PDB file of C-alpha atoms in Angstrom:
ATOM      1  CA  MET A   1     156.345 260.390  72.218  1.00  0.00           C
ATOM      2  CA  ASN A   2     157.751 263.180  74.394  1.00  0.00           C
ATOM      3  CA  LYS A   3     161.234 261.689  74.073  1.00  0.00           C
ATOM      4  CA  THR A   4     160.831 261.592  70.295  1.00  0.00           C
ATOM      5  CA  LEU A   5     159.814 265.251  70.272  1.00  0.00           C
ATOM      6  CA  VAL A   6     162.867 266.185  72.331  1.00  0.00           C
ATOM      7  CA  LEU A   7     165.116 264.344  69.880  1.00  0.00           C
ATOM      8  CA  ARG A   8     163.459 266.227  67.029  1.00  0.00           C
ATOM      9  CA  GLY A   9     164.045 269.453  68.954  1.00  0.00           C
ATOM     10  CA  MET A  10     167.737 268.633  69.317  1.00  0.00           C
ATOM     11  CA  ALA A  11     167.977 267.956  65.586  1.00  0.00           C
ATOM     12  CA  ALA A  12     166.185 271.210  64.740  1.00  0.00           C
ATOM     13  CA  GLY A  13     168.436 273.103  67.137  1.00  0.00           C
ATOM     14  CA  GLY A  14     171.576 271.626  65.615  1.00  0.00           C
ATOM     15  CA  ILE A  15     170.463 272.628  62.113  1.00  0.00           C
ATOM     16  CA  ALA A  16     169.513 276.097  63.347  1.00  0.00           C
ATOM     17  CA  GLY A  17     172.886 276.499  65.038  1.00  0.00           C
ATOM     18  CA  LEU A  18     174.679 275.563  61.827  1.00  0.00           C
ATOM     19  CA  LEU A  19     172.649 278.060  59.787  1.00  0.00           C
ATOM     20  CA  ALA A  20     173.264 280.776  62.372  1.00  0.00           C
ATOM     21  CA  PHE A  21     177.001 280.058  62.224  1.00  0.00           C
ATOM     22  CA  VAL A  22     177.065 280.379  58.429  1.00  0.00           C
ATOM     23  CA  PHE A  23     175.225 283.687  58.610  1.00  0.00           C
ATOM     24  CA  ALA A  24     177.438 285.045  61.390  1.00  0.00           C
ATOM     25  CA  ARG A  25     180.599 283.852  59.643  1.00  0.00           C
ATOM     26  CA  ILE A  26     179.693 285.770  56.505  1.00  0.00           C
ATOM     27  CA  PHE A  27     178.297 288.978  57.995  1.00  0.00           C
ATOM     28  CA  ALA A  28     179.346 289.375  61.647  1.00  0.00           C
ATOM     29  CA  GLU A  29     182.887 288.006  61.526  1.00  0.00           C
ATOM     30  CA  PRO A  30     184.355 290.905  59.477  1.00  0.00           C
ATOM     31  CA  ARG A  31     183.044 293.335  62.114  1.00  0.00           C
ATOM     32  CA  ILE A  32     184.610 291.248  64.876  1.00  0.00           C
ATOM     33  CA  GLU A  33     187.934 291.364  63.022  1.00  0.00           C
ATOM     34  CA  ALA A  34     187.635 295.145  62.723  1.00  0.00           C
ATOM     35  CA  ALA A  35     186.910 295.400  66.461  1.00  0.00           C
ATOM     36  CA  ILE A  36     189.931 293.241  67.300  1.00  0.00           C
ATOM     37  CA  ASP A  37     192.133 295.398  65.076  1.00  0.00           C
ATOM     38  CA  TYR A  38     190.862 298.482  66.898  1.00  0.00           C
ATOM     39  CA  GLU A  39     191.486 296.891  70.288  1.00  0.00           C
ATOM     40  CA  THR A  40     195.043 295.907  69.347  1.00  0.00           C
ATOM     41  CA  GLY A  41     195.797 299.366  68.030  1.00  0.00           C
ATOM     42  CA  ARG A  42     194.337 301.079  71.082  1.00  0.00           C
ATOM     43  CA  GLU A  43     196.345 298.928  73.475  1.00  0.00           C
ATOM     44  CA  ALA A  44     199.500 299.843  71.575  1.00  0.00           C
ATOM     45  CA  ALA A  45     198.523 303.495  71.619  1.00  0.00           C
ATOM     46  CA  GLN A  46     197.965 303.322  75.374  1.00  0.00           C
ATOM     47  CA  SER A  47     201.461 301.914  75.805  1.00  0.00           C
ATOM     48  CA  VAL A  48     202.791 304.865  73.792  1.00  0.00           C
ATOM     49  CA  VAL A  49     200.992 307.302  76.089  1.00  0.00           C
ATOM     50  CA  ASP A  50     202.127 305.496  79.242  1.00  0.00           C
ATOM     51  CA  SER A  51     205.756 305.510  78.108  1.00  0.00           C
ATOM     52  CA  GLY A  52     205.651 309.230  77.373  1.00  0.00           C
ATOM     53  CA  MET A  53     206.988 308.718  73.869  1.00  0.00           C
ATOM     54  CA  HIS A  54     206.487 311.485  71.333  1.00  0.00           C
ATOM     55  CA  VAL A  55     205.394 310.364  67.901  1.00  0.00           C
ATOM     56  CA  HIS A  56     204.567 312.439  64.865  1.00  0.00           C
ATOM     57  CA  ASP A  57     201.861 310.023  63.733  1.00  0.00           C
ATOM     58  CA  PRO A  58     200.536 308.399  66.934  1.00  0.00           C
ATOM     59  CA  VAL A  59     197.779 306.404  65.266  1.00  0.00           C
ATOM     60  CA  HIS A  60     200.164 304.868  62.728  1.00  0.00           C
ATOM     61  CA  ALA A  61     202.756 304.273  65.423  1.00  0.00           C
ATOM     62  CA  ALA A  62     200.184 302.533  67.592  1.00  0.00           C
ATOM     63  CA  HIS A  63     199.298 300.181  64.759  1.00  0.00           C
ATOM     64  CA  GLU A  64     202.962 299.473  64.142  1.00  0.00           C
ATOM     65  CA  ALA A  65     203.652 298.829  67.813  1.00  0.00           C
ATOM     66  CA  GLY A  66     200.685 296.508  68.137  1.00  0.00           C
ATOM     67  CA  ALA A  67     201.170 294.713  64.853  1.00  0.00           C
ATOM     68  CA  GLU A  68     201.551 290.984  65.235  1.00  0.00           C
ATOM     69  CA  VAL A  69     200.490 287.999  63.234  1.00  0.00           C
ATOM     70  CA  PHE A  70     197.573 286.361  65.040  1.00  0.00           C
ATOM     71  CA  THR A  71     195.117 284.250  63.128  1.00  0.00           C
ATOM     72  CA  ARG A  72     191.601 283.575  64.344  1.00  0.00           C
ATOM     73  CA  THR A  73     190.938 280.827  61.818  1.00  0.00           C
ATOM     74  CA  VAL A  74     190.191 278.193  64.429  1.00  0.00           C
ATOM     75  CA  GLN A  75     188.166 280.502  66.676  1.00  0.00           C
ATOM     76  CA  ALA A  76     186.158 282.007  63.833  1.00  0.00           C
ATOM     77  CA  GLY A  77     185.718 278.683  62.049  1.00  0.00           C
ATOM     78  CA  VAL A  78     185.538 275.390  63.911  1.00  0.00           C
ATOM     79  CA  GLY A  79     185.327 276.980  67.356  1.00  0.00           C
ATOM     80  CA  SER A  80     182.368 279.218  66.534  1.00  0.00           C
ATOM     81  CA  ALA A  81     180.632 276.453  64.579  1.00  0.00           C
ATOM     82  CA  VAL A  82     180.857 273.980  67.450  1.00  0.00           C
ATOM     83  CA  ALA A  83     179.729 276.598  69.982  1.00  0.00           C
ATOM     84  CA  LEU A  84     176.670 277.639  67.970  1.00  0.00           C
ATOM     85  CA  ILE A  85     175.674 274.081  67.085  1.00  0.00           C
ATOM     86  CA  VAL A  86     175.951 272.937  70.709  1.00  0.00           C
ATOM     87  CA  PHE A  87     174.006 276.021  71.818  1.00  0.00           C
ATOM     88  CA  GLY A  88     171.411 275.305  69.166  1.00  0.00           C
ATOM     89  CA  ILE A  89     171.016 271.701  70.338  1.00  0.00           C
ATOM     90  CA  ALA A  90     170.551 272.850  73.949  1.00  0.00           C
ATOM     91  CA  LEU A  91     168.077 275.505  72.836  1.00  0.00           C
ATOM     92  CA  GLY A  92     166.208 272.969  70.705  1.00  0.00           C
ATOM     93  CA  THR A  93     165.926 270.639  73.693  1.00  0.00           C
ATOM     94  CA  VAL A  94     164.329 273.346  75.829  1.00  0.00           C
ATOM     95  CA  PHE A  95     162.175 274.426  72.895  1.00  0.00           C
ATOM     96  CA  ALA A  96     160.798 270.899  72.458  1.00  0.00           C
ATOM     97  CA  ALA A  97     160.016 270.661  76.167  1.00  0.00           C
ATOM     98  CA  VAL A  98     158.120 273.967  76.090  1.00  0.00           C
ATOM     99  CA  PHE A  99     156.309 272.869  72.929  1.00  0.00           C
ATOM    100  CA  THR A 100     155.224 269.637  74.633  1.00  0.00           C
ATOM    101  CA  VAL A 101     153.766 271.571  77.546  1.00  0.00           C
ATOM    102  CA  ALA A 102     152.083 274.206  75.342  1.00  0.00           C
ATOM    103  CA  PHE A 103     150.611 271.885  72.720  1.00  0.00           C
ATOM    104  CA  GLY A 104     146.850 271.635  73.140  1.00  0.00           C
ATOM    105  CA  ARG A 105     146.804 274.596  75.519  1.00  0.00           C
ATOM    106  CA  MET A 106     147.274 277.413  73.002  1.00  0.00           C
ATOM    107  CA  GLY A 107     143.863 277.747  71.428  1.00  0.00           C
ATOM    108  CA  GLY A 108     144.112 274.645  69.244  1.00  0.00           C
ATOM    109  CA  LEU A 109     147.137 275.811  67.242  1.00  0.00           C
ATOM    110  CA  ARG A 110     148.558 273.187  64.912  1.00  0.00           C
ATOM    111  CA  ALA A 111     152.115 271.997  65.463  1.00  0.00           C
ATOM    112  CA  ARG A 112     153.673 274.180  62.750  1.00  0.00           C
ATOM    113  CA  SER A 113     151.860 277.299  63.879  1.00  0.00           C
ATOM    114  CA  LEU A 114     152.644 276.675  67.538  1.00  0.00           C
ATOM    115  CA  ALA A 115     156.329 276.135  66.752  1.00  0.00           C
ATOM    116  CA  LEU A 116     156.500 279.497  64.970  1.00  0.00           C
ATOM    117  CA  VAL A 117     154.632 281.270  67.775  1.00  0.00           C
ATOM    118  CA  LEU A 118     156.977 279.810  70.397  1.00  0.00           C
ATOM    119  CA  ALA A 119     160.033 280.669  68.299  1.00  0.00           C
ATOM    120  CA  GLY A 120     158.848 284.263  67.998  1.00  0.00           C
ATOM    121  CA  ALA A 121     158.134 284.474  71.712  1.00  0.00           C
ATOM    122  CA  GLY A 122     161.535 282.985  72.524  1.00  0.00           C
ATOM    123  CA  LEU A 123     163.329 285.458  70.286  1.00  0.00           C
ATOM    124  CA  LEU A 124     161.385 288.324  71.863  1.00  0.00           C
ATOM    125  CA  VAL A 125     161.914 287.291  75.484  1.00  0.00           C
ATOM    126  CA  VAL A 126     165.421 285.841  75.398  1.00  0.00           C
ATOM    127  CA  TYR A 127     167.051 288.316  73.025  1.00  0.00           C
ATOM    128  CA  LEU A 128     165.137 291.278  71.611  1.00  0.00           C
ATOM    129  CA  VAL A 129     163.759 292.824  74.812  1.00  0.00           C
ATOM    130  CA  PRO A 130     167.035 292.449  76.796  1.00  0.00           C
ATOM    131  CA  PHE A 131     168.919 293.699  73.723  1.00  0.00           C
ATOM    132  CA  LEU A 132     167.176 297.055  74.001  1.00  0.00           C
ATOM    133  CA  LYS A 133     168.931 297.627  77.334  1.00  0.00           C
ATOM    134  CA  TYR A 134     172.017 295.455  76.949  1.00  0.00           C
ATOM    135  CA  PRO A 135     172.912 295.230  73.249  1.00  0.00           C
ATOM    136  CA  ALA A 136     175.597 292.870  72.019  1.00  0.00           C
ATOM    137  CA  ASN A 137     179.104 294.316  72.077  1.00  0.00           C
ATOM    138  CA  PRO A 138     182.092 293.432  69.903  1.00  0.00           C
ATOM    139  CA  PRO A 139     185.624 293.135  71.313  1.00  0.00           C
ATOM    140  CA  ALA A 140     186.994 296.396  72.800  1.00  0.00           C
ATOM    141  CA  VAL A 141     183.504 297.591  73.824  1.00  0.00           C
ATOM    142  CA  GLY A 142     182.689 297.032  77.490  1.00  0.00           C
ATOM    143  CA  ALA A 143     184.918 297.111  80.569  1.00  0.00           C
ATOM    144  CA  SER A 144     186.296 293.761  81.695  1.00  0.00           C
ATOM    145  CA  ASP A 145     185.561 294.459  85.364  1.00  0.00           C
ATOM    146  CA  THR A 146     181.819 294.832  84.714  1.00  0.00           C
ATOM    147  CA  ILE A 147     181.301 291.580  82.789  1.00  0.00           C
ATOM    148  CA  GLY A 148     179.828 289.774  85.789  1.00  0.00           C
ATOM    149  CA  THR A 149     177.510 292.649  86.662  1.00  0.00           C
ATOM    150  CA  ARG A 150     176.334 293.098  83.077  1.00  0.00           C
ATOM    151  CA  THR A 151     175.690 289.371  82.709  1.00  0.00           C
ATOM    152  CA  SER A 152     173.665 289.279  85.926  1.00  0.00           C
ATOM    153  CA  PHE A 153     171.463 292.187  84.895  1.00  0.00           C
ATOM    154  CA  TYR A 154     171.031 290.662  81.430  1.00  0.00           C
ATOM    155  CA  LEU A 155     169.679 287.474  83.017  1.00  0.00           C
ATOM    156  CA  VAL A 156     167.384 289.581  85.182  1.00  0.00           C
ATOM    157  CA  ALA A 157     166.109 291.279  82.023  1.00  0.00           C
ATOM    158  CA  VAL A 158     165.432 287.879  80.411  1.00  0.00           C
ATOM    159  CA  LEU A 159     163.536 286.555  83.436  1.00  0.00           C
ATOM    160  CA  ALA A 160     161.581 289.791  83.845  1.00  0.00           C
ATOM    161  CA  SER A 161     160.710 289.804  80.145  1.00  0.00           C
ATOM    162  CA  ALA A 162     159.443 286.230  80.385  1.00  0.00           C
ATOM    163  CA  ALA A 163     157.355 287.107  83.439  1.00  0.00           C
ATOM    164  CA  VAL A 164     155.864 290.158  81.721  1.00  0.00           C
ATOM    165  CA  LEU A 165     155.033 288.116  78.625  1.00  0.00           C
ATOM    166  CA  GLY A 166     153.382 285.445  80.740  1.00  0.00           C
ATOM    167  CA  GLY A 167     151.315 288.096  82.510  1.00  0.00           C
ATOM    168  CA  ALA A 168     150.322 289.655  79.188  1.00  0.00           C
ATOM    169  CA  VAL A 169     149.188 286.300  77.805  1.00  0.00           C
ATOM    170  CA  TRP A 170     147.142 285.635  80.944  1.00  0.00           C
ATOM    171  CA  LEU A 171     145.577 289.088  80.674  1.00  0.00           C
ATOM    172  CA  GLY A 172     144.679 288.567  77.033  1.00  0.00           C
ATOM    173  CA  ARG A 173     142.977 285.264  77.749  1.00  0.00           C
ATOM    174  CA  ALA A 174     141.116 286.750  80.715  1.00  0.00           C
ATOM    175  CA  LEU A 175     139.811 289.654  78.645  1.00  0.00           C
ATOM    176  CA  ARG A 176     138.911 287.647  75.552  1.00  0.00           C
ATOM    177  CA  SER A 177     135.371 286.828  76.686  1.00  0.00           C
ATOM    178  CA  ARG A 178     134.676 290.484  77.488  1.00  0.00           C
ATOM    179  CA  LEU A 179     136.465 292.375  74.730  1.00  0.00           C
ATOM    180  CA  GLY A 180     136.735 289.816  71.962  1.00  0.00           C
ATOM    181  CA  THR A 181     139.888 288.239  70.591  1.00  0.00           C
ATOM    182  CA  TRP A 182     141.165 291.282  68.685  1.00  0.00           C
ATOM    183  CA  ASN A 183     140.701 293.856  71.459  1.00  0.00           C
ATOM    184  CA  ALA A 184     141.990 291.456  74.095  1.00  0.00           C
ATOM    185  CA  GLY A 185     145.094 290.901  71.972  1.00  0.00           C
ATOM    186  CA  LEU A 186     145.656 294.641  71.679  1.00  0.00           C
ATOM    187  CA  ALA A 187     145.280 295.049  75.427  1.00  0.00           C
ATOM    188  CA  ALA A 188     147.727 292.236  76.093  1.00  0.00           C
ATOM    189  CA  THR A 189     150.237 293.721  73.649  1.00  0.00           C
ATOM    190  CA  ALA A 190     149.957 297.142  75.265  1.00  0.00           C
ATOM    191  CA  ALA A 191     150.428 295.575  78.702  1.00  0.00           C
ATOM    192  CA  PHE A 192     153.548 293.748  77.536  1.00  0.00           C
ATOM    193  CA  VAL A 193     155.075 296.860  75.977  1.00  0.00           C
ATOM    194  CA  LEU A 194     154.321 298.897  79.102  1.00  0.00           C
ATOM    195  CA  GLY A 195     155.621 296.236  81.471  1.00  0.00           C
ATOM    196  CA  ALA A 196     158.780 295.600  79.459  1.00  0.00           C
ATOM    197  CA  GLY A 197     159.382 299.344  79.233  1.00  0.00           C
ATOM    198  CA  VAL A 198     159.139 299.729  83.010  1.00  0.00           C
ATOM    199  CA  VAL A 199     161.542 296.827  83.571  1.00  0.00           C
ATOM    200  CA  LEU A 200     164.120 298.205  81.147  1.00  0.00           C
ATOM    201  CA  ALA A 201     163.810 301.692  82.611  1.00  0.00           C
ATOM    202  CA  VAL A 202     164.466 300.399  86.133  1.00  0.00           C
ATOM    203  CA  LEU A 203     167.493 298.276  85.235  1.00  0.00           C
ATOM    204  CA  PRO A 204     170.861 300.090  85.206  1.00  0.00           C
ATOM    205  CA  GLY A 205     172.558 300.818  81.893  1.00  0.00           C
ATOM    206  CA  PHE A 206     176.184 300.507  80.854  1.00  0.00           C
ATOM    207  CA  ASP A 207     177.736 302.928  78.362  1.00  0.00           C
ATOM    208  CA  GLU A 208     181.282 301.650  77.929  1.00  0.00           C
ATOM    209  CA  THR A 209     182.021 302.370  74.271  1.00  0.00           C
ATOM    210  CA  PRO A 210     185.621 303.661  74.129  1.00  0.00           C
ATOM    211  CA  GLY A 211     186.000 307.318  73.263  1.00  0.00           C
ATOM    212  CA  PRO A 212     189.127 308.934  71.809  1.00  0.00           C
ATOM    213  CA  LEU A 213     192.374 308.214  73.650  1.00  0.00           C
ATOM    214  CA  LEU A 214     194.066 311.483  74.565  1.00  0.00           C
ATOM    215  CA  ALA A 215     197.646 312.298  75.518  1.00  0.00           C
ATOM    216  CA  PRO A 216     198.346 314.371  78.646  1.00  0.00           C
ATOM    217  CA  ASP A 217     198.600 317.473  76.457  1.00  0.00           C
ATOM    218  CA  GLY A 218     195.132 316.833  75.039  1.00  0.00           C
ATOM    219  CA  ALA A 219     196.266 315.578  71.641  1.00  0.00           C
ATOM    220  CA  MET A 220     194.307 312.614  70.256  1.00  0.00           C
ATOM    221  CA  VAL A 221     196.467 309.533  70.263  1.00  0.00           C
ATOM    222  CA  TYR A 222     193.833 307.111  69.040  1.00  0.00           C
ATOM    223  CA  PRO A 223     190.251 307.613  67.815  1.00  0.00           C
ATOM    224  CA  GLY A 224     187.133 306.334  69.536  1.00  0.00           C
ATOM    225  CA  PHE A 225     185.504 303.068  68.578  1.00  0.00           C
ATOM    226  CA  PRO A 226     184.101 303.279  65.028  1.00  0.00           C
ATOM    227  CA  ALA A 227     180.363 303.877  65.198  1.00  0.00           C
ATOM    228  CA  ASP A 228     179.708 302.055  61.927  1.00  0.00           C
ATOM    229  CA  VAL A 229     181.458 298.889  63.148  1.00  0.00           C
ATOM    230  CA  LEU A 230     179.459 298.936  66.377  1.00  0.00           C
ATOM    231  CA  ALA A 231     176.126 299.496  64.610  1.00  0.00           C
ATOM    232  CA  GLU A 232     176.763 296.823  61.990  1.00  0.00           C
ATOM    233  CA  PHE A 233     177.930 294.301  64.588  1.00  0.00           C
ATOM    234  CA  ARG A 234     174.772 294.798  66.626  1.00  0.00           C
ATOM    235  CA  LEU A 235     172.582 294.579  63.536  1.00  0.00           C
ATOM    236  CA  TYR A 236     174.106 291.289  62.441  1.00  0.00           C
ATOM    237  CA  SER A 237     173.974 289.964  65.997  1.00  0.00           C
ATOM    238  CA  VAL A 238     170.213 290.506  65.983  1.00  0.00           C
ATOM    239  CA  LEU A 239     169.862 288.945  62.526  1.00  0.00           C
ATOM    240  CA  THR A 240     171.916 285.931  63.623  1.00  0.00           C
ATOM    241  CA  GLN A 241     169.457 285.359  66.451  1.00  0.00           C
ATOM    242  CA  VAL A 242     166.551 285.786  64.037  1.00  0.00           C
ATOM    243  CA  VAL A 243     168.069 283.096  61.802  1.00  0.00           C
ATOM    244  CA  LEU A 244     168.589 280.807  64.798  1.00  0.00           C
ATOM    245  CA  TRP A 245     165.080 281.090  66.228  1.00  0.00           C
ATOM    246  CA  ALA A 246     163.326 281.127  62.851  1.00  0.00           C
ATOM    247  CA  ALA A 247     165.186 277.992  61.789  1.00  0.00           C
ATOM    248  CA  ILE A 248     164.215 276.183  64.996  1.00  0.00           C
ATOM    249  CA  GLY A 249     160.555 277.070  64.501  1.00  0.00           C
ATOM    250  CA  LEU A 250     160.506 276.226  60.794  1.00  0.00           C
ATOM    251  CA  VAL A 251     162.405 272.939  61.127  1.00  0.00           C
ATOM    252  CA  PHE A 252     160.845 271.680  64.353  1.00  0.00           C
ATOM    253  CA  GLY A 253     157.233 272.367  63.330  1.00  0.00           C
ATOM    254  CA  PRO A 254     157.032 269.812  60.488  1.00  0.00           C
ATOM    255  CA  LEU A 255     159.053 267.262  62.480  1.00  0.00           C
ATOM    256  CA  ALA A 256     156.736 267.573  65.468  1.00  0.00           C
ATOM    257  CA  GLU A 257     153.672 267.428  63.247  1.00  0.00           C
ATOM    258  CA  ARG A 258     154.855 264.139  61.761  1.00  0.00           C
ATOM    259  CA  VAL A 259     155.491 262.651  65.201  1.00  0.00           C
ATOM    260  CA  LEU A 260     152.084 263.738  66.489  1.00  0.00           C
ATOM    261  CA  ARG A 261     150.325 262.482  63.352  1.00  0.00           C
ATOM    262  CA  ASN A 262     151.893 259.045  63.729  1.00  0.00           C
ATOM    263  CA  GLY A 263     151.141 258.815  67.466  1.00  0.00           C
ATOM    264  CA  ASP A 264     148.676 256.401  68.937  1.00  0.00           C
ATOM    265  CA  ARG A 265     146.526 259.184  70.340  1.00  0.00           C
ATOM    266  CA  PRO A 266     145.118 262.331  68.735  1.00  0.00           C
ATOM    267  CA  ALA A 267     147.640 265.177  68.819  1.00  0.00           C
ATOM    268  CA  ALA A 268     145.384 267.387  70.938  1.00  0.00           C
ATOM    269  CA  ARG A 269     145.357 264.729  73.691  1.00  0.00           C
ATOM    270  CA  VAL A 270     149.087 264.295  74.041  1.00  0.00           C
ATOM    271  CA  THR A 271     149.915 264.279  77.746  1.00  0.00           C
ATOM    272  CA  VAL A 272     153.043 265.631  79.307  1.00  0.00           C
ATOM    273  CA  GLY A 273     155.323 263.385  81.279  1.00  0.00           C
ATOM    274  CA  LEU A 274     157.511 265.528  83.539  1.00  0.00           C
TER     275      LEU A 274
END
């Protein structure tokens, strides 16, 4: 039965990855194109500054110098689709394993409800909390020599967020008999917010959004990264993750419920084989 649940998780993850790709292709891809155009233009403008050339219209000249025909059809289409679907399948596999462990241990939640709760918790821990400190960046935002450091601290934020959430859940269950379900839930929520806030405050930040490129005489050669492109990219990055996790929860729940209903043993007594 556990193997069947994992297969259902892989299927749900694949579907979720496909839906996330469609959403990102429609909404996020234009912002990525705009960021790439900015990056190309800025690199050309930097070459103008380095060469000491004098131009009457430096921004236009930078675009002209950096203009080249480069299509991202494969990367933005098949490449992104395969990457998100494969990621979704891997995520669905882990999701099914966590569901198998949690089922019957989460206050008697039914399969559909548990799947949605786990999807929400996964979105919160894996993406939303770390995003507050290390938001997604489009091309041209972020120094290449700090990629490794930023990735390491992002993983630390994910692990710390998961630990804080686990502690908050334990606290809520411990206080339930004393304070009641509602008050215990409020206390656990407050503990999670406080703990996550402390973790994010301790972790170092990275502000690497490019500002205006200036010539030695102080004249602006190229503008800073467009704020609207950055904000929209980050918004659609969050919404893409919402689509991904929501789809996993909504698709996996009914599939798991069907498997558990057709099992030889009552769903609440499913054992875990690890």
